mmCIF file of C-alpha atoms in Angstrom:
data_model
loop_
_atom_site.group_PDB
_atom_site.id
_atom_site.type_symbol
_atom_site.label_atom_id
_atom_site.label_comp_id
_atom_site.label_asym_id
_atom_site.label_seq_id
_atom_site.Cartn_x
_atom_site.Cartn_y
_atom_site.Cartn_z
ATOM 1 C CA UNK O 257 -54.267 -12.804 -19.944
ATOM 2 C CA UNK O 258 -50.932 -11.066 -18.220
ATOM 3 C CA UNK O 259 -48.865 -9.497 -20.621
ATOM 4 C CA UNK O 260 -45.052 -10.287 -20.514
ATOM 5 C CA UNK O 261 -43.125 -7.739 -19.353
ATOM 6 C CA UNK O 262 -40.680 -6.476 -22.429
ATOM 7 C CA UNK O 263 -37.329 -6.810 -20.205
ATOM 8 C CA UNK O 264 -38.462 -11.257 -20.229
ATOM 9 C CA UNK O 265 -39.310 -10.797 -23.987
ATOM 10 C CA UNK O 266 -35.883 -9.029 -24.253
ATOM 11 C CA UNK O 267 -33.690 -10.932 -22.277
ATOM 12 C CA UNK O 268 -35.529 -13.990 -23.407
ATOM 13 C CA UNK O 269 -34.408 -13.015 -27.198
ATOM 14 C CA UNK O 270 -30.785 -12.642 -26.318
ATOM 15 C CA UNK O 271 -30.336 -16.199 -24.945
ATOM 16 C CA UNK O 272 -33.328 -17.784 -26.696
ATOM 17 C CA UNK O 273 -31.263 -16.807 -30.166
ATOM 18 C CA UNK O 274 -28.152 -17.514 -28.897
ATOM 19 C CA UNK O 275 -29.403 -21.155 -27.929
ATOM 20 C CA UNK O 276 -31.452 -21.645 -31.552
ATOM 21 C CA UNK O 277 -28.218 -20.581 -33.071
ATOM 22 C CA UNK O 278 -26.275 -22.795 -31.172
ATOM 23 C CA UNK O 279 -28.363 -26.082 -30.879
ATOM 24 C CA UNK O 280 -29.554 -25.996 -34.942
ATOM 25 C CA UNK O 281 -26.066 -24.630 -36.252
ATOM 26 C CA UNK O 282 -27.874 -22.227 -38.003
ATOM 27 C CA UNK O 283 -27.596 -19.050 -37.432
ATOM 28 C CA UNK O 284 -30.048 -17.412 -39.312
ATOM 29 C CA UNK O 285 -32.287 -19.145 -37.519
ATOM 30 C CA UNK O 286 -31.061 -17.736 -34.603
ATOM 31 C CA UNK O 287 -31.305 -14.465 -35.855
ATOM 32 C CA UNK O 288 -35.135 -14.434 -36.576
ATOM 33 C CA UNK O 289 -35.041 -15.691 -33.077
ATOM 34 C CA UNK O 290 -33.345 -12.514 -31.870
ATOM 35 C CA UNK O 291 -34.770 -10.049 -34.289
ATOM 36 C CA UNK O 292 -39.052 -11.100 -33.433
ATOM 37 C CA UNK O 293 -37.984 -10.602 -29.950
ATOM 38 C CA UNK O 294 -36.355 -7.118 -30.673
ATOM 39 C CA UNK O 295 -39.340 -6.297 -32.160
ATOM 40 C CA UNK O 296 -41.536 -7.438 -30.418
ATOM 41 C CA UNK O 297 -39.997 -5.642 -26.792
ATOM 42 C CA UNK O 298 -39.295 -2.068 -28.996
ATOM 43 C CA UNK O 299 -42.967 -1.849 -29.643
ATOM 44 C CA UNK O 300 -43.543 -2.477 -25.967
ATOM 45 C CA UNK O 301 -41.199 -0.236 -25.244
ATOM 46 C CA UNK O 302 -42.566 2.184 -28.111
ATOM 47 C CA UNK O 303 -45.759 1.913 -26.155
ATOM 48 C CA UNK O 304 -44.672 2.492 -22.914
ATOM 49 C CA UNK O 305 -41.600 4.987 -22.956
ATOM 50 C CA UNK O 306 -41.711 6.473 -26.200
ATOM 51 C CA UNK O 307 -39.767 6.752 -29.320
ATOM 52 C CA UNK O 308 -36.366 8.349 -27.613
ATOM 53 C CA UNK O 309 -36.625 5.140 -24.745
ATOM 54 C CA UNK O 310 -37.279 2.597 -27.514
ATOM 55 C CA UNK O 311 -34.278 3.849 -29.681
ATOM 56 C CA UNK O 312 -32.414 3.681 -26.724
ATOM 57 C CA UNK O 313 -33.122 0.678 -25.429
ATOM 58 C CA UNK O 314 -33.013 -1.050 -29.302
ATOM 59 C CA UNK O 315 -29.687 0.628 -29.883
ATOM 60 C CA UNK O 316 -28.682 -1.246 -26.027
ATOM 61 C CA UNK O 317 -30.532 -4.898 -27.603
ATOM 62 C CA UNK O 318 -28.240 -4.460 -30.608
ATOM 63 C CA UNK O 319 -25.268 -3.459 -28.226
ATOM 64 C CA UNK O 320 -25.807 -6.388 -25.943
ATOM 65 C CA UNK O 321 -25.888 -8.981 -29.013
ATOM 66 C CA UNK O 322 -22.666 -7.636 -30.380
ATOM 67 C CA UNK O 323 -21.085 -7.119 -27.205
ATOM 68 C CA UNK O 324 -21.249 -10.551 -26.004
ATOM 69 C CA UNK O 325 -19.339 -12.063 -29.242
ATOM 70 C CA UNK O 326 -15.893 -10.414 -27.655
ATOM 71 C CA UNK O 327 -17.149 -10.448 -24.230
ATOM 72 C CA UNK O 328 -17.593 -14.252 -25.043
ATOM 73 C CA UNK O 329 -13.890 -14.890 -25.793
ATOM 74 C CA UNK O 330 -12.797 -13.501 -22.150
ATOM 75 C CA UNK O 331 -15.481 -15.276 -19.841
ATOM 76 C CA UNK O 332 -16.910 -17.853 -22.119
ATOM 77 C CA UNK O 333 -20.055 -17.801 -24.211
ATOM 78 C CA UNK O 334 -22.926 -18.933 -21.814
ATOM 79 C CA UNK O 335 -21.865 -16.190 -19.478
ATOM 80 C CA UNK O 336 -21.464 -13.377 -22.119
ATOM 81 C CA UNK O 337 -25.105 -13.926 -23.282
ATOM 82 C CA UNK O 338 -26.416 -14.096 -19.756
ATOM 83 C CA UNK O 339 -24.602 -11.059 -19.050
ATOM 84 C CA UNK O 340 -25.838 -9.155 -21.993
ATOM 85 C CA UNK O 341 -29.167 -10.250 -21.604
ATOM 86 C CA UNK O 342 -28.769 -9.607 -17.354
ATOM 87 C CA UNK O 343 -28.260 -5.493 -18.601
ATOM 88 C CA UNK O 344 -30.799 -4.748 -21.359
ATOM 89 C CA UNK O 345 -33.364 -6.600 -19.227
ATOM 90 C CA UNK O 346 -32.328 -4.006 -16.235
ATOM 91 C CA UNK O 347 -32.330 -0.727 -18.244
ATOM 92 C CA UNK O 348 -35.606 -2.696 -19.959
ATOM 93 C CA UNK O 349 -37.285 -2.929 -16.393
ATOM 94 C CA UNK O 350 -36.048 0.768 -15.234
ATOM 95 C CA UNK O 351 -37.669 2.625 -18.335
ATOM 96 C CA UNK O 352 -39.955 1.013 -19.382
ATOM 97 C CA UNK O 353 -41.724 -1.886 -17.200
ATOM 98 C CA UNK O 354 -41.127 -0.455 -13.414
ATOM 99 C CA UNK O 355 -44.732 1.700 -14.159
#
């Protein structure tokens, strides 16, 4: 079976807990959403790059999710989340996945 690269599973977290969040109105359920994803890619990324690359990359997830709550105010929420998720699953690809 192909494995998913971590920059889909990443990205995918983003906007698939932004969309849980949004669609249920809860957003603790949008959360665990966001935080099995997170885990799931910094393992991969654990795996792949290393602990300094995974911390890196998690402390960019975590950026990415808070960033896109201002960011959302300015260009709308859709397009912060797509944005976000658009640059962790680039620096995603370029560490860790590109091999």
């Amino acid at each position: 079976m192909a494995q998913v690269p971590s920059s889909v599973v990443a990205a995918a977290g983003l906007v698939g807990g932004y969309a849980v969040a949004r669609w249920t109105r809860k957003r603790p359920l949008g959360g665990i959403v966001l935080g099995a994803a997170g885990i799931a890619a910094g393992r991969e990324w654990h795996r792949r790059a290393g602990a300094p690359a995974a911390a890196g990359l998690g402390a960019l997830y975590v950026a990415g999710f808070a960033g896109s709550h201002p960011l959302a105010k300015k260009i709308g929420a859709w397009p912060a989340v797509f944005g976000a998720a658009a640059v962790v699953a680039a620096a995603s690809w370029a560490v860790a996945d590109r091999t």
